[in-house]
Coordinates of C-alpha atoms in Angstrom, one line a residue:
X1 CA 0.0 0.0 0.0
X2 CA 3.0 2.5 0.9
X3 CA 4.6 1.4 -1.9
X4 CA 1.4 2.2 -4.4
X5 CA 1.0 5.7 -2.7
X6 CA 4.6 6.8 -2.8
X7 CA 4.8 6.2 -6.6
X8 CA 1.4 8.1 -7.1
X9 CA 3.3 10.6 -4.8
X10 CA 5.7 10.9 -7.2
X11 CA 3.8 11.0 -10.2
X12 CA 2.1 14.3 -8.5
X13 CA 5.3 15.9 -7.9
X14 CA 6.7 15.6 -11.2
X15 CA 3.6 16.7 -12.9
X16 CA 3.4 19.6 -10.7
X17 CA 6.8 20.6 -11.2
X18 CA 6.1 20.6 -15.2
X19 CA 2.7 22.0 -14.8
X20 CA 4.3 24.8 -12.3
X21 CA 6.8 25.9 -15.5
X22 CA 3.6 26.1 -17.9
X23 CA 2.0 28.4 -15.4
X24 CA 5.2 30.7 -14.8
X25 CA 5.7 30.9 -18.3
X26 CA 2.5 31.7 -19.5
X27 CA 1.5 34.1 -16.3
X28 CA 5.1 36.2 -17.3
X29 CA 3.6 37.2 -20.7
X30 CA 2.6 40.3 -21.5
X31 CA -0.3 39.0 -23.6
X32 CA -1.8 36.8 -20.7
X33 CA -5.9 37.1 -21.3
X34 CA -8.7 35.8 -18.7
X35 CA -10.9 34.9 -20.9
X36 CA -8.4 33.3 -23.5
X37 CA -7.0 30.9 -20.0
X38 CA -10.7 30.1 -19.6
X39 CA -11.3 29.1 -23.2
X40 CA -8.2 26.5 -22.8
X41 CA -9.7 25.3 -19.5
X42 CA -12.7 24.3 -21.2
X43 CA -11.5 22.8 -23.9
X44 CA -9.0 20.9 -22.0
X45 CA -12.2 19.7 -19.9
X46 CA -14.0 18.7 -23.7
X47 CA -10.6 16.5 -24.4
X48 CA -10.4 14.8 -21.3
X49 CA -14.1 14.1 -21.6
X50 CA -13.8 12.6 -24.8
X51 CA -11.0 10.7 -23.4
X52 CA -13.2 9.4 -20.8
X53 CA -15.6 8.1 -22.7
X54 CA -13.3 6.6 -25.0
X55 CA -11.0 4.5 -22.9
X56 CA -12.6 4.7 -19.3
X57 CA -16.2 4.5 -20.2
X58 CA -16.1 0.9 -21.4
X59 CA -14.7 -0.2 -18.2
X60 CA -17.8 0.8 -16.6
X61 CA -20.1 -0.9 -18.9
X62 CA -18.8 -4.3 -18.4
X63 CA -20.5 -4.7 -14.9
X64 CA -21.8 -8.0 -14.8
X65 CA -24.9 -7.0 -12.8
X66 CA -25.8 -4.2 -15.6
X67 CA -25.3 -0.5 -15.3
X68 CA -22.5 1.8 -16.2
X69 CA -20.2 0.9 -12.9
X70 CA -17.1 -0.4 -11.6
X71 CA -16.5 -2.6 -8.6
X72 CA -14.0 0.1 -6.4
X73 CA -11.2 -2.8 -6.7
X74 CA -11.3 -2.9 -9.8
X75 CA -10.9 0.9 -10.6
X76 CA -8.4 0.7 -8.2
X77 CA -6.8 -2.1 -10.4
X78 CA -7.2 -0.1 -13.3
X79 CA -5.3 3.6 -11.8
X80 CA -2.1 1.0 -11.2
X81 CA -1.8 1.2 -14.9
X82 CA 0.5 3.4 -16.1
X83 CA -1.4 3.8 -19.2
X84 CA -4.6 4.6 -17.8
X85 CA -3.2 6.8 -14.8
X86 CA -1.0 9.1 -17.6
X87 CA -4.7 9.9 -18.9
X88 CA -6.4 11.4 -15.9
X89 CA -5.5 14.7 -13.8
X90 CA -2.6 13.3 -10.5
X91 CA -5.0 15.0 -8.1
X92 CA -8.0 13.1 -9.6
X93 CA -6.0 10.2 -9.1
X94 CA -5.1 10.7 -5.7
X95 CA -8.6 11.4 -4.7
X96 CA -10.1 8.7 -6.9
X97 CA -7.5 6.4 -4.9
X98 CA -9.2 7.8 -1.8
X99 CA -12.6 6.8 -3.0
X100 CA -11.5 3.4 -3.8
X101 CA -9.8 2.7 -0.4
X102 CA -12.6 3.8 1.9
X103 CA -15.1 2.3 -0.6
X104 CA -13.7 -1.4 -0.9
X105 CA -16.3 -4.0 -1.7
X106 CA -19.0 -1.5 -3.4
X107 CA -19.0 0.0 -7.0
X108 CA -18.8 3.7 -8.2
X109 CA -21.1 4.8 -11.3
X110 CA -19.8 6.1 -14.4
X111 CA -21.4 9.7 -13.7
X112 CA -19.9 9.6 -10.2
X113 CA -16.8 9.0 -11.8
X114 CA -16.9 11.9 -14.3
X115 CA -18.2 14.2 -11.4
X116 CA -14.7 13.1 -9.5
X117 CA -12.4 13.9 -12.9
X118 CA -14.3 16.7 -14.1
X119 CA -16.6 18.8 -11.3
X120 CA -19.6 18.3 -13.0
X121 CA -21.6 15.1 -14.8
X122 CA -21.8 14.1 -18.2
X123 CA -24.6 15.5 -19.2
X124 CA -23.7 19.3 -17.7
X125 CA -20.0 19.7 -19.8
X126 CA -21.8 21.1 -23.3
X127 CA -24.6 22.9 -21.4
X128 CA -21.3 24.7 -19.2
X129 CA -19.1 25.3 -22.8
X130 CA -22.0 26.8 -24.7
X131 CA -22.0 29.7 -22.0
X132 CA -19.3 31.3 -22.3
X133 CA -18.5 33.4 -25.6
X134 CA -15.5 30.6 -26.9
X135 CA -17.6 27.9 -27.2
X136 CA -15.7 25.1 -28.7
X137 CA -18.4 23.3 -29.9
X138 CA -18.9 23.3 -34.0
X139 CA -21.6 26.0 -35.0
X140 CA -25.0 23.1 -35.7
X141 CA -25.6 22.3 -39.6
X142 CA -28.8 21.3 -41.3
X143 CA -27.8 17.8 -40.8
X144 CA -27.0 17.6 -37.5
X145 CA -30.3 19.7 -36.4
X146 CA -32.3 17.1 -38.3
X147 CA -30.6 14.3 -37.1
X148 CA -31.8 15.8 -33.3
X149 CA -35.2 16.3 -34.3
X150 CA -35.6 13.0 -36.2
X151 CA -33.3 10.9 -33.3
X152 CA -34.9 12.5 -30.6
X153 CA -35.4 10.1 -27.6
X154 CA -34.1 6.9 -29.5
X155 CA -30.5 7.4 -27.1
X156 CA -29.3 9.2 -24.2
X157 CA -29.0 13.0 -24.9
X158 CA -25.5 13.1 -24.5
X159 CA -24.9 10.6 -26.7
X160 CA -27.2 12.0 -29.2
X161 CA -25.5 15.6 -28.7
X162 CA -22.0 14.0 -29.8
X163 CA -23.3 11.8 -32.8
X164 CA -25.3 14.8 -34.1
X165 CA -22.4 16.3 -34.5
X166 CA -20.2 14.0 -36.3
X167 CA -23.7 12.3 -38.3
X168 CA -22.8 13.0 -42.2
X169 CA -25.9 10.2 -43.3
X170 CA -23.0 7.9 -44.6
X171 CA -24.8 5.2 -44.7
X172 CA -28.4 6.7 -45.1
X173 CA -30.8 4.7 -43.2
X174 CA -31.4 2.7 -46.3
X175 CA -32.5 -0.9 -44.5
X176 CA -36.0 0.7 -43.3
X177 CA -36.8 2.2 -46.5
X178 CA -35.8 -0.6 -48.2
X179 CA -37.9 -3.3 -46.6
X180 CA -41.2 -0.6 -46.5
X181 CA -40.6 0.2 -50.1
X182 CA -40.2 -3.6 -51.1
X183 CA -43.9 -4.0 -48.9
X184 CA -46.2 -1.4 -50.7
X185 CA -44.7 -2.6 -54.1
X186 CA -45.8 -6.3 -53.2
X187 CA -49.2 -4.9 -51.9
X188 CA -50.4 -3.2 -54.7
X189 CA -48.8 -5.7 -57.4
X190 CA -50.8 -8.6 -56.1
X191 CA -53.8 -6.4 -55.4
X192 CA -53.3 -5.2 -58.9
X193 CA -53.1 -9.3 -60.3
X194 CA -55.7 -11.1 -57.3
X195 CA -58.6 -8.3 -57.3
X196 CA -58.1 -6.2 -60.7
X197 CA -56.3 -3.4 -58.8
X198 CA -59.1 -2.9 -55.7
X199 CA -57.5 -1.9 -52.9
X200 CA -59.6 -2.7 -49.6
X201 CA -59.5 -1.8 -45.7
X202 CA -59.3 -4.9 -44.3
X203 CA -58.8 -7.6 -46.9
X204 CA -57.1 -8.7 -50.1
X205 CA -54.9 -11.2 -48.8
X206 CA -53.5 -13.0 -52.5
X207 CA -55.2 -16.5 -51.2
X208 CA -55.6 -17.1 -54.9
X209 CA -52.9 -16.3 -56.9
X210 CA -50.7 -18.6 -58.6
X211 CA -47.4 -16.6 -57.3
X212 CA -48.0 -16.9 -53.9
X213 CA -45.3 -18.3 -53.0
X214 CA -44.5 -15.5 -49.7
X215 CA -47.3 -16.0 -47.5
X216 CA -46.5 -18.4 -44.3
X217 CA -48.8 -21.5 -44.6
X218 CA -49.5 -24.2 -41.8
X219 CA -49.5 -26.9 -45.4
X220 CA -46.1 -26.1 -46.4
X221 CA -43.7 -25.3 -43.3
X222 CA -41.5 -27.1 -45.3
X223 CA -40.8 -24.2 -47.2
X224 CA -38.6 -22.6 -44.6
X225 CA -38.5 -18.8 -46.3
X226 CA -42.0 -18.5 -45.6
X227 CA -41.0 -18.1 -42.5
X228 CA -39.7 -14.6 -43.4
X229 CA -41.2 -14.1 -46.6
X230 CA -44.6 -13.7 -45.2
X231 CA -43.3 -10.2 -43.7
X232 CA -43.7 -8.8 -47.2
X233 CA -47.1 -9.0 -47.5
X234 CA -49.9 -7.6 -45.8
X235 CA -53.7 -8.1 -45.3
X236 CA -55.2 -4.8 -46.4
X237 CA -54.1 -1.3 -46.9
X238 CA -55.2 -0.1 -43.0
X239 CA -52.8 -2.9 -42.0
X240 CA -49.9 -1.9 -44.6
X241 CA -50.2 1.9 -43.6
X242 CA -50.1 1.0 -40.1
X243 CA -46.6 -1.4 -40.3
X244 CA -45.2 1.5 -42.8
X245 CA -46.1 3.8 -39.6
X246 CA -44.1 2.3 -37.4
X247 CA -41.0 1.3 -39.7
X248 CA -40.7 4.8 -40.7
X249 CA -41.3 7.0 -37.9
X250 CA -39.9 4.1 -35.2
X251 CA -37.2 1.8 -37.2
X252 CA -35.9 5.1 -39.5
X253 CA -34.5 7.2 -36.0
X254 CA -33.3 3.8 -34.8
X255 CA -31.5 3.0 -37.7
X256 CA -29.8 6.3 -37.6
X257 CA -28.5 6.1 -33.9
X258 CA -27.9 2.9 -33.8
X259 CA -26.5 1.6 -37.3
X260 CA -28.2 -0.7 -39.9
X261 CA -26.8 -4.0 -38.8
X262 CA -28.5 -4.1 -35.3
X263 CA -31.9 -2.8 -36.5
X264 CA -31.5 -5.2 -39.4
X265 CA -31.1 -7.9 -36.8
X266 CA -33.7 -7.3 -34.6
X267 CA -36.1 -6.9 -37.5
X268 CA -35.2 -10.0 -38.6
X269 CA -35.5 -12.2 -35.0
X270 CA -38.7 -10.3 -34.5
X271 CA -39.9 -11.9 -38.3
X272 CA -39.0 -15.1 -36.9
X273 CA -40.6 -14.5 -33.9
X274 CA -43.8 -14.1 -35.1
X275 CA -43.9 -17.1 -37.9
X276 CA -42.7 -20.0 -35.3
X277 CA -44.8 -18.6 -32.7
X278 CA -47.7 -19.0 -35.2
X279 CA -46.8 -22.4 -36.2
X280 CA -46.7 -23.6 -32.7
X281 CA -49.8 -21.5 -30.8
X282 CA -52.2 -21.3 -33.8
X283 CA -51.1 -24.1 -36.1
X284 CA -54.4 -24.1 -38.8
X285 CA -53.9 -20.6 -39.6
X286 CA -51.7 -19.0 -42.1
X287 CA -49.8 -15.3 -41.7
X288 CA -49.0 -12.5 -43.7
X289 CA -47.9 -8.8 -42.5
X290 CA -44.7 -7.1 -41.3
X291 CA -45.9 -7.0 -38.0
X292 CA -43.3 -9.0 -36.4
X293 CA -40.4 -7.0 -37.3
X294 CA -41.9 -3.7 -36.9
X295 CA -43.3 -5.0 -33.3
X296 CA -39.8 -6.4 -32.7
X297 CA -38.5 -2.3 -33.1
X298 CA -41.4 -1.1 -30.9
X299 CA -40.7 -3.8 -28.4
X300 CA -37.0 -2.6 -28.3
X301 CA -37.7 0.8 -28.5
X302 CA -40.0 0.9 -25.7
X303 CA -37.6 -1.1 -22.9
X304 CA -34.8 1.1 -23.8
X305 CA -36.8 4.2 -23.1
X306 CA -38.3 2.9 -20.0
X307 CA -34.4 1.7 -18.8
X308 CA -33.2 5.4 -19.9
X309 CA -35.8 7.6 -18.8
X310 CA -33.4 9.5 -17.0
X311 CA -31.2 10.4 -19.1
X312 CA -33.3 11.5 -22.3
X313 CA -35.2 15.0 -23.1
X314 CA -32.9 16.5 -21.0
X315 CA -32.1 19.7 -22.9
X316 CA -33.5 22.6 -20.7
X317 CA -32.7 25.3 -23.1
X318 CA -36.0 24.5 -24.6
X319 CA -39.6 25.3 -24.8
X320 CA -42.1 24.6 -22.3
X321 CA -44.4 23.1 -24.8
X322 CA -41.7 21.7 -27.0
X323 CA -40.0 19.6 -24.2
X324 CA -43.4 18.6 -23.0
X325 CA -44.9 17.2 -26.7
X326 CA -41.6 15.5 -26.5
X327 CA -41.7 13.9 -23.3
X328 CA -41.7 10.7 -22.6
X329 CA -45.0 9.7 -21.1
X330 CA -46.7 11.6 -24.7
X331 CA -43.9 9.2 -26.7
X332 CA -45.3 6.2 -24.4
X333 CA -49.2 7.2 -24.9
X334 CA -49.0 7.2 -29.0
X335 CA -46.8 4.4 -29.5
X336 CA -49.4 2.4 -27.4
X337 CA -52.3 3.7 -29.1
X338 CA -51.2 2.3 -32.5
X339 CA -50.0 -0.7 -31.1
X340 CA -53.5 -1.2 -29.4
X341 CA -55.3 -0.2 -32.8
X342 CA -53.5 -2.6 -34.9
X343 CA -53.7 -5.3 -32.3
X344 CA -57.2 -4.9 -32.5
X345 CA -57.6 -4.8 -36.3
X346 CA -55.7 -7.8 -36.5
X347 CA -57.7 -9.4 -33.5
X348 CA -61.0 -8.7 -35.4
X349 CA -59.8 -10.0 -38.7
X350 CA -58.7 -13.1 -37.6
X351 CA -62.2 -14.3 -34.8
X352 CA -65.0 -11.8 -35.4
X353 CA -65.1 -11.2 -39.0
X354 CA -66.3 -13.7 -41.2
X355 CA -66.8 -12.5 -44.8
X356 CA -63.1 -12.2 -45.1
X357 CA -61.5 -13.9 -47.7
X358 CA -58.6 -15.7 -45.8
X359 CA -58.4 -16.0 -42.0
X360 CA -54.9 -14.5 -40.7
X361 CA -53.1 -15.3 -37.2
X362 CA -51.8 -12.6 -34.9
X363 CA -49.0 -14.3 -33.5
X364 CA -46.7 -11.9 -35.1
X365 CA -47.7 -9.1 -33.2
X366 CA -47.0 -10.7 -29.6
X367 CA -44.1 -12.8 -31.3
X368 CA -42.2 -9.5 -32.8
X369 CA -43.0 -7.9 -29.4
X370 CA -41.6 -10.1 -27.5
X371 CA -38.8 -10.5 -29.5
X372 CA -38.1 -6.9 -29.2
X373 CA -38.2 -7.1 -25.4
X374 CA -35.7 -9.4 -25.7
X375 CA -33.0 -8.0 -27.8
X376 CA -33.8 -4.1 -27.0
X377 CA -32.0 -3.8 -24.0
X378 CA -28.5 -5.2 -25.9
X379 CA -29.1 -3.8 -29.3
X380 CA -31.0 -0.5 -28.7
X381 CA -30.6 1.1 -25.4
X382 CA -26.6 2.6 -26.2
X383 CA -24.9 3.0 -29.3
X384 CA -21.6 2.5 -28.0
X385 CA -21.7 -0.8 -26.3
X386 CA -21.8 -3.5 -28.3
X387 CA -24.3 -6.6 -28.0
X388 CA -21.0 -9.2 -27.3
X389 CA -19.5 -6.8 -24.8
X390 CA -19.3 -8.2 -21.2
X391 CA -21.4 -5.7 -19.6
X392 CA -24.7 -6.3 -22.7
X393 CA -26.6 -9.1 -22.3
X394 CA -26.6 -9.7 -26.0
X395 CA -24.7 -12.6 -25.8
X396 CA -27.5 -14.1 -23.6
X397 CA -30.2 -12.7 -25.8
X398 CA -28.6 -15.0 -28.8
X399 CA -28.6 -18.3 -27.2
X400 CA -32.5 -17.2 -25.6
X401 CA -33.5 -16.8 -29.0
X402 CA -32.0 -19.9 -30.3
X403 CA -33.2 -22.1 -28.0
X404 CA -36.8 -20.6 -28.8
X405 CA -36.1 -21.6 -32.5
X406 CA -35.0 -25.1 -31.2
X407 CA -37.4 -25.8 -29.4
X408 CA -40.1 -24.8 -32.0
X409 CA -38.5 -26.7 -34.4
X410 CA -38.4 -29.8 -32.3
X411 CA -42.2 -29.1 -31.4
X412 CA -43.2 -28.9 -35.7
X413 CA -41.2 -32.0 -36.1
X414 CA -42.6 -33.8 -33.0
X415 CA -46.2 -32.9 -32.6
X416 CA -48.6 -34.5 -35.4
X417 CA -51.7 -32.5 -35.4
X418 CA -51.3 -30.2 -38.1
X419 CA -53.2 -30.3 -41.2
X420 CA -51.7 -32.2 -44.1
X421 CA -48.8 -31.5 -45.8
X422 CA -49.6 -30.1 -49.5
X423 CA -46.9 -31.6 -51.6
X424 CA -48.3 -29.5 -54.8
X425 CA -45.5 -28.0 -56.9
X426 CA -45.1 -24.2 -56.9
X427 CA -46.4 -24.1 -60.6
X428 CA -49.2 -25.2 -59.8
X429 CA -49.9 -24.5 -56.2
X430 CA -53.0 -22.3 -55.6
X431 CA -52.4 -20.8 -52.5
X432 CA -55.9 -22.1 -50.4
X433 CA -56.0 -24.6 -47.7

């Protein structure tokens, strides 16, 4: 223990000594300016932010009982390296080593940390450079402005603050548009070759056409892409506007703050989802709609706001009404209103109306949900850890949802009441059952 103090005791000393030269020399100049040592102050604090969150911050997210923290031994194991200790402040060190010492056997947060290195938290360093005169932060672009309006509330607003400024829309959020624009073409072309171009509310399912070869059917689970296939198609144009609803105004903002690749994924399980939890809970039924995916981004979207709801709509400098349209329980209220109105539809469709031409399941709704419940927390809560990281439980999350498609397989393998296989080549496969 002596040992470990002395050579933090020397670190000081020689840092000191340097720093003392610094502040001789720059105190004996002539052109010594208040304001100008202020400015440097601050944007020493930006740079030793940044550095926090680029090498200390991941420390903190690999707690293995969730949570941005660090047990105290560990930080303590951590200011023994050189490499890390060269990084921070020695005062900062030495009272960080206090912490650690009269703290032993309980954890520090990541925002207590940053309070310790910096005097202030996280979320308080841009609000404290934007009031001075020198702000060091970039003047806001077009971009960047729409990226906070668009993004708002899918992230922490710190994190959002710092990708808006370095967003350039390289990649565009293509996967969302993508997958929607793919949908409506597939609506309206089989509307267009089943009913002579009607378009209705509720119906116009292709049960009839010789090309359907998309929709999930209990006859032919052979064909594993139906299984995903059916996500392209939907079951009216109420249904289609309300799935194009939530991947635009949901799944675009989320593809933006958090990358294509884990919206992609989640999309996808929540497809999944929805298709094996229809082939195992409502087995006579067929499915169609993009429900699944677009419930598995609600799902997702949803946790991680309830798990951040401390840390978002944060800016102040707002207006009243603005921050309070913005707020969370308004965000909450909508969302759950069109959830609850496509739920219904869908609920209608499938037990209480009875002229329609094909009955549809609704499995992918509480499937994709579910789905999204699961994998939100690792893939869309923050940006910057990464679903295989210690701390994320998106390692977890994988083998959950493969032991969900195991199992579901082994159940459509095992269980034998199911209606009869149709064996009828695609050519000339009609598309009824």
């Amino acid at each position: 223990m002596m040992r470990w103090r002395e050579m933090l005791m020397d670190y000081g000393q020689m840092y000191g000594e340097e720093g003392g030269k610094a502040r001789s020399s720059r105190s004996g100049s002539s052109f010594f300016s208040v304001d100008g040592d202020l400015l440097a102050k601050r944007t020493a604090d930006l740079e030793l932010r940044r550095t926090l969150e680029t090498h200390f911050r991941p420390l903190f997210q690999r707690f293995v009982y969730g949570g941005e923290k660090i047990a105290c031994h560990d930080l303590r194991r951590v200011l023994r390296d050189p490499e890390f200790r060269s990084m921070l402040p020695p005062d900062k060190v030495h009272e960080l080593v206090d912490v650690t010492d009269f703290n032993m056997g309980r954890s520090i947060k990541y925002d207590e940390f940053v309070r310790i290195i910096l005097g202030h938290t996280a979320d308080d360093l841009y609000s404290d450079l934007g009031s001075s005169e020198g702000d060091s932060r970039p003047e806001p672009t077009c971009l960047s402005n729409t990226y906070r309006v668009v993004c708002r509330n899918t992230a922490q607003q710190n994190l959002l603050e710092e990708r808006a400024e370095k967003y350039r829309c390289l990649p565009p959020p293509f996967v969302m548009i993508i997958i929607t624009v793919v949908q409506i073409i597939m609506y309206f072309w089989y509307a267009a070759e089943v009913d002579g171009a009607s378009v209705e509310a509720l119906d116009g399912v292709p049960s009839n056409s010789s090309n359907n070869s998309l929709m999930y059917l209990p006859t032919r689970r052979r064909e594993v892409w139906r299984f995903f296939s059916y996500s392209l198609l939907h079951q009216g144009i109420i249904d289609l506007l309300l799935t194009v609803l939530i991947q635009i105004c949901v799944g675009v903002p989320l593809e933006m703050t958090y990358s294509w690749w884990r919206v992609t994924l989640v999309y996808i399980v929540g497809v999944m989802m929805g298709s094996i939890g229809q082939s195992v809970f409502d087995r006579y039924v067929g499915l169609v709609g993009g429900a699944g995916g677009a419930y598995a981004l609600l799902g997702g979207h949803m946790i991680a706001l309830f798990e951040n709801r401390k840390m978002l709509n944060t800016d102040e400098t707002e207006g009243r009404k603005m921050h309070m349209l913005c707020s969370l329980p308004i965000r909450f209220i909508v969302l759950t209103v069109i959830l609850v109105v496509q739920v219904f539809l869908a609920v209608y469709r499938r037990w209480l109306m009875d002229e329609i031409s094909l009955k549809i399941g609704i499995c992918a709704h509480v499937g994709g949900f579910i789905a999204g419940l699961i994998m939100g927390p690792a893939f869309l809560k923050d940006p910057n850890l990464m679903p295989w990281r210690l701390g994320s439980s998106g390692i977890l999350d994988f083998f959950l949802v493969l032991a969900v498609v195991g199992a579901s397989i082994i159940f459509n393998i095992v269980y034998s009441d199911y209606p009869p296989e149709d064996f009828t080549p695609l050519s000339e496969f009609q598309g009824a059952f």
